[in-house]
PDB file of C-alpha atoms and ligand atoms in Angstrom:
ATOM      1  CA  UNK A   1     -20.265   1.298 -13.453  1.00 75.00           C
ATOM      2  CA  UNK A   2     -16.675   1.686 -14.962  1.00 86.00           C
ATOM      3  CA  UNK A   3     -15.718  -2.081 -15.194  1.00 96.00           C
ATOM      4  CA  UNK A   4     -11.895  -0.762 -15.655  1.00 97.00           C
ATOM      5  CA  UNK A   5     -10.360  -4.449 -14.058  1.00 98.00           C
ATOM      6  CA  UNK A   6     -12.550  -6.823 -15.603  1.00 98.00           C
ATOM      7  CA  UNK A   7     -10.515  -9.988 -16.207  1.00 97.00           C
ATOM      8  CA  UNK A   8      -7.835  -8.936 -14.697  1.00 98.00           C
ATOM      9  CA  UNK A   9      -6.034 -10.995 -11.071  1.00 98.00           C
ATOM     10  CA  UNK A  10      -5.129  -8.112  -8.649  1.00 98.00           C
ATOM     11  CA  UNK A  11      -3.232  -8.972  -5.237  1.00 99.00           C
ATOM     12  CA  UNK A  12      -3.469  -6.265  -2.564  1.00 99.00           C
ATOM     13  CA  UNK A  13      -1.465  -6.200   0.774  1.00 99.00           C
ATOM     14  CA  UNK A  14      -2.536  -4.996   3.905  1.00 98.00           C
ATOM     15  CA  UNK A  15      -6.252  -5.272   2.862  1.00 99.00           C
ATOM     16  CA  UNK A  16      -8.004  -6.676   6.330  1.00 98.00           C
ATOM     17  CA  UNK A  17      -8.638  -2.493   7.014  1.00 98.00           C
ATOM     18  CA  UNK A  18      -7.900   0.879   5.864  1.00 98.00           C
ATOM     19  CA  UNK A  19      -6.450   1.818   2.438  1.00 98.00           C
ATOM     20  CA  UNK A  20      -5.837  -1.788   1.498  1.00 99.00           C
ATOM     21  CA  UNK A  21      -9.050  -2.876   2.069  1.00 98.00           C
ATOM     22  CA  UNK A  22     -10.691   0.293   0.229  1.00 98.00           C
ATOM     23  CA  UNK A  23      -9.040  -0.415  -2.590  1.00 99.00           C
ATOM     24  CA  UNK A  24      -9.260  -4.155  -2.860  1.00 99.00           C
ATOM     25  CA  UNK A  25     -13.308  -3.259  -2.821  1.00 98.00           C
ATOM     26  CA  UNK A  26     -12.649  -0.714  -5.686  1.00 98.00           C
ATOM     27  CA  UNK A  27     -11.038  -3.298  -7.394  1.00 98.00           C
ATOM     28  CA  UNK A  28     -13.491  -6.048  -6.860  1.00 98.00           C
ATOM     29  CA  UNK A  29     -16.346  -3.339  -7.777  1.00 98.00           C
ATOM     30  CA  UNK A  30     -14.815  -2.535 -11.070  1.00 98.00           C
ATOM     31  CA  UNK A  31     -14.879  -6.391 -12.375  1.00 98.00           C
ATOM     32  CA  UNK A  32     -11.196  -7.900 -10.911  1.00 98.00           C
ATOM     33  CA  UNK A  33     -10.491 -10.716  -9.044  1.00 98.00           C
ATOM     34  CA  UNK A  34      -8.784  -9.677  -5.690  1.00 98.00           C
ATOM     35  CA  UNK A  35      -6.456 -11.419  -3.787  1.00 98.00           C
ATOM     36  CA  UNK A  36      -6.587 -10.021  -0.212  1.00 98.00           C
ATOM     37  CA  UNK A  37      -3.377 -10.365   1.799  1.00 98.00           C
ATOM     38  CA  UNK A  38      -2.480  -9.448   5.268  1.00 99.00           C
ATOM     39  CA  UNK A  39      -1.038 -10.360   8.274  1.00 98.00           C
ATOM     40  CA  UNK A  40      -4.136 -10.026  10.475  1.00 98.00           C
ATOM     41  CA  UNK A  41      -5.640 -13.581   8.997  1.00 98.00           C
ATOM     42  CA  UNK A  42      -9.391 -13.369  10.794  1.00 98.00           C
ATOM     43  CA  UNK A  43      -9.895  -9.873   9.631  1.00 98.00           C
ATOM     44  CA  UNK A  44      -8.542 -10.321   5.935  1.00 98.00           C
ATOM     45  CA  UNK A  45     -10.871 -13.529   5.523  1.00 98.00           C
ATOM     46  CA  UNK A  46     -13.782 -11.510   6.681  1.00 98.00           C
ATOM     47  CA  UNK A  47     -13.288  -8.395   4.555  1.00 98.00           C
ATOM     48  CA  UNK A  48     -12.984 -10.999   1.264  1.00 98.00           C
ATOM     49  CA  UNK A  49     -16.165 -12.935   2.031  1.00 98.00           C
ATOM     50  CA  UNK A  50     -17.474  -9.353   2.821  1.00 98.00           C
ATOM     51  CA  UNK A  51     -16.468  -8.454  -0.696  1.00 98.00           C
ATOM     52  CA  UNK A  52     -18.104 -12.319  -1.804  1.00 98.00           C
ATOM     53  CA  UNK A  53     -21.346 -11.096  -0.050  1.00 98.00           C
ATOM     54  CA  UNK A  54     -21.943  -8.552  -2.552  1.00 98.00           C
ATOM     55  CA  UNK A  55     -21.281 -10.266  -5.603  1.00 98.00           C
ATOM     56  CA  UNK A  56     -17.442  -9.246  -6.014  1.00 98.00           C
ATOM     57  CA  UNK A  57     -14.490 -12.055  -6.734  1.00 98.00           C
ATOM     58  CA  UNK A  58     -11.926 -11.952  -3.880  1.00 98.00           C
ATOM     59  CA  UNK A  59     -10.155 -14.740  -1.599  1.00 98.00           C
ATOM     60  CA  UNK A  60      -7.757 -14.187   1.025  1.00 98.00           C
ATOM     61  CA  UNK A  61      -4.552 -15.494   2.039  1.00 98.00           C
ATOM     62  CA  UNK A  62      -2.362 -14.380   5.460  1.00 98.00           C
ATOM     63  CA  UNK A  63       0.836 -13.392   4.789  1.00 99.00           C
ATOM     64  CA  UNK A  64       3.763 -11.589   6.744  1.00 99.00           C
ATOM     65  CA  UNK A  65       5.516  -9.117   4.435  1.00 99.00           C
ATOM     66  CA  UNK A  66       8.788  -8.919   6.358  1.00 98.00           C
ATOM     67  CA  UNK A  67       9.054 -12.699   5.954  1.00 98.00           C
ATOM     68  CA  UNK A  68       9.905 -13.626   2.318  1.00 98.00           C
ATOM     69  CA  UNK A  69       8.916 -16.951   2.251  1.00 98.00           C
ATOM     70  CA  UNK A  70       5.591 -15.855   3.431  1.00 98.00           C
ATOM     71  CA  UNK A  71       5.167 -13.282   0.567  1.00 99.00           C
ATOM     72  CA  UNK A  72       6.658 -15.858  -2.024  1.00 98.00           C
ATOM     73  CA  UNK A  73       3.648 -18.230  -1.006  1.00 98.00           C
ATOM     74  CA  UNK A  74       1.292 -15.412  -0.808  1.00 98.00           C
ATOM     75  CA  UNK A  75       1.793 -14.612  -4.897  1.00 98.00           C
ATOM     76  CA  UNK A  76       2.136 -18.950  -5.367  1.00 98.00           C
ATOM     77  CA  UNK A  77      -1.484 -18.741  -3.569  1.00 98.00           C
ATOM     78  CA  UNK A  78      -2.754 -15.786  -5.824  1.00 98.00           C
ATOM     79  CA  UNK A  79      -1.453 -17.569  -9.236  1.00 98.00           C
ATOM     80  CA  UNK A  80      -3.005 -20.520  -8.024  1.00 98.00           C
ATOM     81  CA  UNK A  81      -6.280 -19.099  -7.824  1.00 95.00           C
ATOM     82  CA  UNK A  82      -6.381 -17.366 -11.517  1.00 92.00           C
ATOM     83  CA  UNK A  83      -3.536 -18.860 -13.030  1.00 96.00           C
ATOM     84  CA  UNK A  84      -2.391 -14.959 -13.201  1.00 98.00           C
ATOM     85  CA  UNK A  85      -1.010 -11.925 -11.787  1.00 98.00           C
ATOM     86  CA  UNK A  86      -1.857  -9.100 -13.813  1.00 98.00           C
ATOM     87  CA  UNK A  87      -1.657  -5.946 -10.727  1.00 99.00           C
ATOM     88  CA  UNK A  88      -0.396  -5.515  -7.219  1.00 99.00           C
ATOM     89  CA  UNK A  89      -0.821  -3.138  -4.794  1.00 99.00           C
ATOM     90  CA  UNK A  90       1.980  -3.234  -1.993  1.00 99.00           C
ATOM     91  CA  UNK A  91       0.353  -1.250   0.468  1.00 98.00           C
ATOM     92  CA  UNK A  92       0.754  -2.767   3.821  1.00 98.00           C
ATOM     93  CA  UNK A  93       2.855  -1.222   6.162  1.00 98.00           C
ATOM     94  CA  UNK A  94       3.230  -0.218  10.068  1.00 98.00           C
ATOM     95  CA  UNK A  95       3.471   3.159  11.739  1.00 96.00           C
ATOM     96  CA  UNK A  96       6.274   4.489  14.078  1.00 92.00           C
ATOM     97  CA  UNK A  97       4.957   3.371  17.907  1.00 84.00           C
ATOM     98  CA  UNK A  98       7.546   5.877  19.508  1.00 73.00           C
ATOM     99  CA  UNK A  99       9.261   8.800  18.590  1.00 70.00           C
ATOM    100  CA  UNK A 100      12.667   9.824  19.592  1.00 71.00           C
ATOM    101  CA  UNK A 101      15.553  11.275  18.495  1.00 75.00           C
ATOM    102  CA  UNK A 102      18.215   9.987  16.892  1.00 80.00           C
ATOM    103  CA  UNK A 103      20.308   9.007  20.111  1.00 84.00           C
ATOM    104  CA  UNK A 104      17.561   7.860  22.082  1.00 84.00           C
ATOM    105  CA  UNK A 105      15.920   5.647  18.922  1.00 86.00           C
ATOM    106  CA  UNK A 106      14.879   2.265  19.941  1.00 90.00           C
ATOM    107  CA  UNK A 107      16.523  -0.327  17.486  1.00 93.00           C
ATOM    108  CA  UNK A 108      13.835  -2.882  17.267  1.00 93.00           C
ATOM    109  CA  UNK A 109      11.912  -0.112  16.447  1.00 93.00           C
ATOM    110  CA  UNK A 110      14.319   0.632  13.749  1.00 94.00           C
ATOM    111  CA  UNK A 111      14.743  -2.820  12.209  1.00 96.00           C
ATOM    112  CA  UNK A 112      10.672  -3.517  12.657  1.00 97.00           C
ATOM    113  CA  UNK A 113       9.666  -0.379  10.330  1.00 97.00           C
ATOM    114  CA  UNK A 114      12.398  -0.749   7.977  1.00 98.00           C
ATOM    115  CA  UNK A 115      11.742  -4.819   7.562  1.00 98.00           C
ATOM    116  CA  UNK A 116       8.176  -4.484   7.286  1.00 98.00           C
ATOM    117  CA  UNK A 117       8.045  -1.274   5.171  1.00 98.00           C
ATOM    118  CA  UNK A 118      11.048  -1.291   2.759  1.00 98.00           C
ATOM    119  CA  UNK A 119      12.336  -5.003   2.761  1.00 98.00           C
ATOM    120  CA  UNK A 120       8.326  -5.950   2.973  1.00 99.00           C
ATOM    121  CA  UNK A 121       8.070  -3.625  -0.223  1.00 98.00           C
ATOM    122  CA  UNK A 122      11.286  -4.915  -1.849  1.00 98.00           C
ATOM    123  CA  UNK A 123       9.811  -8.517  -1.110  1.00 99.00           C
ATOM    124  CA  UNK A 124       6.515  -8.045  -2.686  1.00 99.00           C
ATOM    125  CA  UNK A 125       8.296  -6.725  -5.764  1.00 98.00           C
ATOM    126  CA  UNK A 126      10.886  -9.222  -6.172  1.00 98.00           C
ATOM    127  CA  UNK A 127       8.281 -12.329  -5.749  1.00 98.00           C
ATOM    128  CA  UNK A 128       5.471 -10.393  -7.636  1.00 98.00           C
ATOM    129  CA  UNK A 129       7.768  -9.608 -10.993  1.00 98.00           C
ATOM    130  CA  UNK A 130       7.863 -13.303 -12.801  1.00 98.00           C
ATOM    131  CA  UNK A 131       4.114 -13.828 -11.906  1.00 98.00           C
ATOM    132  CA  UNK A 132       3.551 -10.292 -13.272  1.00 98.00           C
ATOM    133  CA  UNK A 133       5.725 -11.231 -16.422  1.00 98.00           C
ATOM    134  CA  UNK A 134       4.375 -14.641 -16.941  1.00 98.00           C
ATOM    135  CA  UNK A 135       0.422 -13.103 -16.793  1.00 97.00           C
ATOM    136  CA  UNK A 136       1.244  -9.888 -19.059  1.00 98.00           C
ATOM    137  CA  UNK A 137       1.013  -7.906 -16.523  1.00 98.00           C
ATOM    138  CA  UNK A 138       0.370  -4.159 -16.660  1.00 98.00           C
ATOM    139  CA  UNK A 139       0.964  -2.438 -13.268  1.00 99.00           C
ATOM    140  CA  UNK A 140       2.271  -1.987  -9.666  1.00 99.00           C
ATOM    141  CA  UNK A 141       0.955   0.323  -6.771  1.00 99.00           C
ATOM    142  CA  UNK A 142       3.197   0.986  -3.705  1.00 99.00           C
ATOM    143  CA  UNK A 143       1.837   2.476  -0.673  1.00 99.00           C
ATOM    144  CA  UNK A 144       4.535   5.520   0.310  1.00 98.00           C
ATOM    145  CA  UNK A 145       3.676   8.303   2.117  1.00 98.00           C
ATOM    146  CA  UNK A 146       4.158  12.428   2.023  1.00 97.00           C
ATOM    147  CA  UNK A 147       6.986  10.863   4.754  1.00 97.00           C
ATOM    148  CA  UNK A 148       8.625   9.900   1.576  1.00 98.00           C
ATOM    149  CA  UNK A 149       8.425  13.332   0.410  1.00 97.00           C
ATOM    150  CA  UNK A 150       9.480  15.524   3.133  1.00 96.00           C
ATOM    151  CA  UNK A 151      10.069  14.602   6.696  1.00 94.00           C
ATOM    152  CA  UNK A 152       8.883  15.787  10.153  1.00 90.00           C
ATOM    153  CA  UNK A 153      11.262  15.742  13.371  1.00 88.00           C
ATOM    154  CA  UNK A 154      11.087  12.212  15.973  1.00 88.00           C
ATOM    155  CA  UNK A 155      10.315   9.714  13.305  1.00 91.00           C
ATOM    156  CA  UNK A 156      13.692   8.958  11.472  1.00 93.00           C
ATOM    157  CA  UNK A 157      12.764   5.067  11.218  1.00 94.00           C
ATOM    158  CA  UNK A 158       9.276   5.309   9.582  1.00 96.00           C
ATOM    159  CA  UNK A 159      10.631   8.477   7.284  1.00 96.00           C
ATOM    160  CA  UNK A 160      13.747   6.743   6.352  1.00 97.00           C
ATOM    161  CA  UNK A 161      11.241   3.528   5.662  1.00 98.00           C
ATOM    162  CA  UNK A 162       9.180   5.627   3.371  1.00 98.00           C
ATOM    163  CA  UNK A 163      11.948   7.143   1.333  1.00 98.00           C
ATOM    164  CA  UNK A 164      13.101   3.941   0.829  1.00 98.00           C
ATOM    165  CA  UNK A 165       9.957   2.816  -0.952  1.00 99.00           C
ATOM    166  CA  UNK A 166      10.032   5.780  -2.875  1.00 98.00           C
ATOM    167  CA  UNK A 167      13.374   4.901  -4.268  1.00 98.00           C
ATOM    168  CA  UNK A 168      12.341   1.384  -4.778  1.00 98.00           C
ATOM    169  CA  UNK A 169       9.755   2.340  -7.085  1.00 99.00           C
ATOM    170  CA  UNK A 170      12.144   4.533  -9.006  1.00 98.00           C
ATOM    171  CA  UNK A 171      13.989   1.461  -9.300  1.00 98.00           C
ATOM    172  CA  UNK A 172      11.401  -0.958 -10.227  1.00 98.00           C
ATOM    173  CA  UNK A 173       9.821   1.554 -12.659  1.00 99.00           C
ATOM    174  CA  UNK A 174      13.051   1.994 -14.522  1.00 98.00           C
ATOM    175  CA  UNK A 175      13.697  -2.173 -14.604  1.00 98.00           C
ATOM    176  CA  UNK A 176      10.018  -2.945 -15.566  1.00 98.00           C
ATOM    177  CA  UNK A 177       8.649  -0.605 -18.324  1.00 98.00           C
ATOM    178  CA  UNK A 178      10.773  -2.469 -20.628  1.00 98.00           C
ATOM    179  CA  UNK A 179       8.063  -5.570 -19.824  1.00 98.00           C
ATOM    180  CA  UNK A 180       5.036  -3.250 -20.049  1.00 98.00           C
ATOM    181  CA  UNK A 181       4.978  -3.026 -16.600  1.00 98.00           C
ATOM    182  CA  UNK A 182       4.612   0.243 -14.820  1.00 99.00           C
ATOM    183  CA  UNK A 183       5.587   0.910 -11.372  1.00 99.00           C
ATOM    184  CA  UNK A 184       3.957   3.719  -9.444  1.00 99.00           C
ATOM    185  CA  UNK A 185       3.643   5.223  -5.330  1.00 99.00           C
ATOM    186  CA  UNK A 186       1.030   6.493  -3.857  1.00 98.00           C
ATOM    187  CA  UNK A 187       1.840   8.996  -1.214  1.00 98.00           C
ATOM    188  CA  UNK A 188      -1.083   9.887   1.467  1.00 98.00           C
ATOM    189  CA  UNK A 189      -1.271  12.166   3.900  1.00 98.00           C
ATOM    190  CA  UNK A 190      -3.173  12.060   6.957  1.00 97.00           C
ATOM    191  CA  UNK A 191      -5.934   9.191   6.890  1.00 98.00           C
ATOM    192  CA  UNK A 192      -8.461   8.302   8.564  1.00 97.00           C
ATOM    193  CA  UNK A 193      -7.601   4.466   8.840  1.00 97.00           C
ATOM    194  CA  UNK A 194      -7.211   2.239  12.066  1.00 94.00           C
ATOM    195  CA  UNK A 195      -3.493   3.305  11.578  1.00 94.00           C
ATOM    196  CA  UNK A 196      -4.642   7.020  12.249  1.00 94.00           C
ATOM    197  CA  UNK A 197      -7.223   5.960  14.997  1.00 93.00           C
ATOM    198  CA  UNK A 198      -5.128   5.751  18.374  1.00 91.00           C
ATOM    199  CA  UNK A 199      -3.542   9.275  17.572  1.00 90.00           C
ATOM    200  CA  UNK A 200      -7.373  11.297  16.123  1.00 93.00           C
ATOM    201  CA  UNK A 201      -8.764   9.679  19.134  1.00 95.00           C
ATOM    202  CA  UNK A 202      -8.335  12.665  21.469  1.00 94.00           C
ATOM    203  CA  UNK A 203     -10.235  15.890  19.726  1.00 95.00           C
ATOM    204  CA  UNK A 204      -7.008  18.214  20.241  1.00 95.00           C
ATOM    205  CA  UNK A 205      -4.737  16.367  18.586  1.00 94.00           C
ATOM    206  CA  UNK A 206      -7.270  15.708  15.519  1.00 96.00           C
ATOM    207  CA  UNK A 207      -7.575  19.128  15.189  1.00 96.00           C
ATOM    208  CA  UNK A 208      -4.141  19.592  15.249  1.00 94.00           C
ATOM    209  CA  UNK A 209      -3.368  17.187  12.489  1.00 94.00           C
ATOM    210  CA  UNK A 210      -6.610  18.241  10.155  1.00 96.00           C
ATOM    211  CA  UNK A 211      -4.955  21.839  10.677  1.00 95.00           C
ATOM    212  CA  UNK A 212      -1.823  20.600   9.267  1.00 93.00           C
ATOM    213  CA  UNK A 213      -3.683  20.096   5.955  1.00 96.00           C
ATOM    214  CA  UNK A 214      -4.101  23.207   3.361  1.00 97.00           C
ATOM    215  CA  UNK A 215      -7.562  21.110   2.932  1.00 98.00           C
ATOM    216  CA  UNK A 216      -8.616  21.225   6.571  1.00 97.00           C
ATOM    217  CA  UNK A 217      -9.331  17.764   7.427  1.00 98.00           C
ATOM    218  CA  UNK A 218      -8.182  14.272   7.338  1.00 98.00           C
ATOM    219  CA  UNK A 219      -8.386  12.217   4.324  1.00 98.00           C
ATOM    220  CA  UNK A 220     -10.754   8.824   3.794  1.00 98.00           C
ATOM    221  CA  UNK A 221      -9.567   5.593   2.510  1.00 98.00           C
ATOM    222  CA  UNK A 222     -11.485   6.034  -0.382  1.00 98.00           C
ATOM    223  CA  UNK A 223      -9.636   9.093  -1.566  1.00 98.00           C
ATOM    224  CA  UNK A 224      -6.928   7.118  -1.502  1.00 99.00           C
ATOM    225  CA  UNK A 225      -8.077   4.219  -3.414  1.00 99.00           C
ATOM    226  CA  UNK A 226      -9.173   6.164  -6.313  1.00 98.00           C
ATOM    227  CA  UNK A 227      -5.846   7.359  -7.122  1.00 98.00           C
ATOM    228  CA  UNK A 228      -4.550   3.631  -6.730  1.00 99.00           C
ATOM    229  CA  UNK A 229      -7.064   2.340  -9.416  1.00 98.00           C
ATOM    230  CA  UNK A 230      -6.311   5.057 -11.433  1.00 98.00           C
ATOM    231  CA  UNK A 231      -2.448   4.695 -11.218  1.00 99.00           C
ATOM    232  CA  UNK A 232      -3.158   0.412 -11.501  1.00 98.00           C
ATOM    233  CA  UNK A 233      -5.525   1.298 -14.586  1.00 98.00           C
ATOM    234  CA  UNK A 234      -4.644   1.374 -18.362  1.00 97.00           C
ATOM    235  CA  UNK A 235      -6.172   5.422 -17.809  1.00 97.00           C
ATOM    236  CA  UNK A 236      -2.347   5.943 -16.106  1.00 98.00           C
ATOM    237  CA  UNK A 237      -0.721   4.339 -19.164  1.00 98.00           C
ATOM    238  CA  UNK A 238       2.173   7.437 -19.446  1.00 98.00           C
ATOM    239  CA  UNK A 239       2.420   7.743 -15.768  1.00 98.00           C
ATOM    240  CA  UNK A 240       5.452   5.916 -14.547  1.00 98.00           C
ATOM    241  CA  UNK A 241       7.448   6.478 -11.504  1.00 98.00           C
ATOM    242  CA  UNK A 242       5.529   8.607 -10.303  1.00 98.00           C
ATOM    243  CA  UNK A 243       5.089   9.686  -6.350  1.00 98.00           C
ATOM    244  CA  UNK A 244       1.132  10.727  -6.617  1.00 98.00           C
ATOM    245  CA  UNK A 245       0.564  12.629  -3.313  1.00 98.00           C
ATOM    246  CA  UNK A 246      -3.045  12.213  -1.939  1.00 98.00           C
ATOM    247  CA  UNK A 247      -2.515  14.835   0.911  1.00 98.00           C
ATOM    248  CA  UNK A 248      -5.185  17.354   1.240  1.00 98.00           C
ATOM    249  CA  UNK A 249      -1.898  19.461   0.100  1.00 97.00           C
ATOM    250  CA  UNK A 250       0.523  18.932   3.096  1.00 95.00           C
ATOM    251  CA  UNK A 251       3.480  18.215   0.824  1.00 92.00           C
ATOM    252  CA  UNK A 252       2.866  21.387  -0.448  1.00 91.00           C
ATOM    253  CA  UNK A 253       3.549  23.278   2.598  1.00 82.00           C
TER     254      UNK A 253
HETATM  255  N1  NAD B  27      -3.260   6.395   7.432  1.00 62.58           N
HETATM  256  C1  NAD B  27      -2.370   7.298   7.090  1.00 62.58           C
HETATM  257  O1  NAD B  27      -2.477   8.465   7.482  1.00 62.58           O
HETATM  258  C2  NAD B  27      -1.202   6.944   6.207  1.00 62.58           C
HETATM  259  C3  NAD B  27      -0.400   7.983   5.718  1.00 62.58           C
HETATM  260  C4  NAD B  27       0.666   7.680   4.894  1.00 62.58           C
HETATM  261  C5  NAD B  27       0.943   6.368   4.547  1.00 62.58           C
HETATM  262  N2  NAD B  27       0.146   5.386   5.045  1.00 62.58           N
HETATM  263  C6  NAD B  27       0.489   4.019   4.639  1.00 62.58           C
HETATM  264  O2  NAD B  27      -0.656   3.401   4.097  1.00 62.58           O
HETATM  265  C7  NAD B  27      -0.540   1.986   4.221  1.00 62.58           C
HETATM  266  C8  NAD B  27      -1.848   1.423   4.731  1.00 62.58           C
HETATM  267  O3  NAD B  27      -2.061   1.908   6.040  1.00 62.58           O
HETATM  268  P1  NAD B  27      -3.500   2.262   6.624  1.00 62.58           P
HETATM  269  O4  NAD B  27      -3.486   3.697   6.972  1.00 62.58           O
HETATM  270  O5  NAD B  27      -4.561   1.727   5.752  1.00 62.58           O
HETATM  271  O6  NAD B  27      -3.417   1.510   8.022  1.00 62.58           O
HETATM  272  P2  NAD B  27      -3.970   0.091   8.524  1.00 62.58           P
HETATM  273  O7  NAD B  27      -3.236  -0.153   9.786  1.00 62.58           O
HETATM  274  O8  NAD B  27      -5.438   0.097   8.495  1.00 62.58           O
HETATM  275  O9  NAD B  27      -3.485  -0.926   7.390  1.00 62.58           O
HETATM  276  C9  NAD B  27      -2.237  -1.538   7.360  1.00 62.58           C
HETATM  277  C10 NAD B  27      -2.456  -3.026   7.188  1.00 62.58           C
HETATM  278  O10 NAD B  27      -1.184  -3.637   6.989  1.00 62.58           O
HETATM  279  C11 NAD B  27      -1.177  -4.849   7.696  1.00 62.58           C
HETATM  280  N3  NAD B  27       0.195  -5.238   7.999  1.00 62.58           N
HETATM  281  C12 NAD B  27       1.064  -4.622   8.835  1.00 62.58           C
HETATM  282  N4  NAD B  27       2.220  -5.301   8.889  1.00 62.58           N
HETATM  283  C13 NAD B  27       2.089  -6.359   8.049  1.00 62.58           C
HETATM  284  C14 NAD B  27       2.943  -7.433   7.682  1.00 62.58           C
HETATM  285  N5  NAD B  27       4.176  -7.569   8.212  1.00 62.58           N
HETATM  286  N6  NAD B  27       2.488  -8.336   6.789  1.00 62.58           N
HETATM  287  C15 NAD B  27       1.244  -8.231   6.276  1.00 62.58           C
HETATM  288  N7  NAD B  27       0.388  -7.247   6.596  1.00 62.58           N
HETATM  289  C16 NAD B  27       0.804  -6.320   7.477  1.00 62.58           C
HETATM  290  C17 NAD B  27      -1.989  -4.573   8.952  1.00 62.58           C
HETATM  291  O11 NAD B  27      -2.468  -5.764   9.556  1.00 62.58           O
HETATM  292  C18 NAD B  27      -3.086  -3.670   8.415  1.00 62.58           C
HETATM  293  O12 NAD B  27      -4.244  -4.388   8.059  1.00 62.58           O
HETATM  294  C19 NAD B  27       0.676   1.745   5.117  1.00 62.58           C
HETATM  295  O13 NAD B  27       1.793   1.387   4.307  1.00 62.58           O
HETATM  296  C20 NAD B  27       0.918   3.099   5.752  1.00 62.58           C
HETATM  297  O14 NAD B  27       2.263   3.296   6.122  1.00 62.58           O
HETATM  298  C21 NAD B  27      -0.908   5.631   5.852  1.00 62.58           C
END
């Protein structure tokens, strides 16, 4: 087994499920110590004695991205543990619930995806970056999306949220290299996560979707995690500020 993370602290958000939590066990599996953070606080203290059970080094903390206090405690509660943070992966996020167009678009709606998703990203960042500093810390991982990359019609909130993080990394990357610290996206494309679940529930519209991939299906958690260890790991050390699709090839399209 590649032991890539040995020694090194690694906080990921939205790790109770999906791509979070697929990556915080590729983490743990390849020697670091994971922080798992999320606002779901039963499921993200399961999944890090889950990760215990086996032998991996993980602990949990809830946390509410949109809430800054609430992240700047979650990274106080991750130093704590280690005395370092070394990687993070800002990953949590929440879909669009409606669609609508642009007339007709609910504004909670609006001000829930872009709070969560951008100011939850810009959050993570902000309180992350002295930790990160202070621990000689090598690397950030930000969950986009291909909706950062192109957009599709009814979903201006979510697309808009996306872009956003894609232009936050940009940001970060060109602030933070100077440190050693490289700042990188990871853009997926349709998942099979609990996020995906409601909508590949009914067999038409999953075939639908998997037909919207050059690939021909939907994409595992686990694809996706791969590419965030690599882009977290020293293997990625030229690759910065980069939007790495993980899309079966529907950004292609
Ligand atoms: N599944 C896909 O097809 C897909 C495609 C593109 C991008 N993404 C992005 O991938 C990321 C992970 O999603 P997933 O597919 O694994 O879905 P998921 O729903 O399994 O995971 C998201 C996690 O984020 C947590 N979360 C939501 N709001 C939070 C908050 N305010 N504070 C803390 N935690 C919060 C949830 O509790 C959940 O555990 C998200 O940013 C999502 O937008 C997913």
């Amino acid at each position: 087994m590649n032991m890539r993370f040995e020694g090194r602290s690694v906080l990921v958000t939205g790790a109770a499920g999906g791509i979070g939590l697929a990556a915080a066990e590729g983490f743990a599996r390849e020697g670091a110590w994971v922080m798992l953070a999320d606002r779901d606080g039963d499921r993200v203290h399961a999944a890090a004695t889950q990760i215990r059970s086996w032998g991996g080094q993980a602990s949990a903390v809830t946390v509410d991205i949109s809430n800054y206090d609430s992240v700047a405690a979650m990274v106080d509660a991750t130093v704590a543990e280690t005395g370092a943070l070394h990687i993070a992966f800002n990953n949590a996020g929440i879909p669009a619930t409606m669609s609508g167009d642009f007339e007709n678009l609910d504004l909670d709606e609006w001000h829930r995806l872009i709070s969560t998703n951008l100011s939850g990203a810009f959050y993570c960042m902000r309180a992350e970056v002295p930790a990160l500093k202070a621990s000689g810390g090598t690397a950030i991982v930000n969950t986009a999306s291909i909706q950062a990359l192109v957009a599709s019609p009814g979903m201006p909130g979510y697309i808009a949220s996306k872009h956003g993080v894609a232009g936050l990394t940009k940001a970060a990357a060109l602030d933070l290299i100077p440190f050693g610290i490289r700042v990188n996206a990871v853009c997926p494309g349709f998942i099979e996560t609990p996020m995906l679940a409601p909508l590949v529930a009914d067999p038409g519209t999953r075939a639908f979707i998997e037909g919207k991939a050059p690939i021909g299906r939907l994409g595992a958690a686990a694809e996706v995690a791969d590419a965030v260890l690599y882009l977290a790991s020293d293997s990625a050390s030229y690759v910065v500020g980069a939007l790495f699709s993980v899309d079966g090839g529907v950004a292609v399209l």
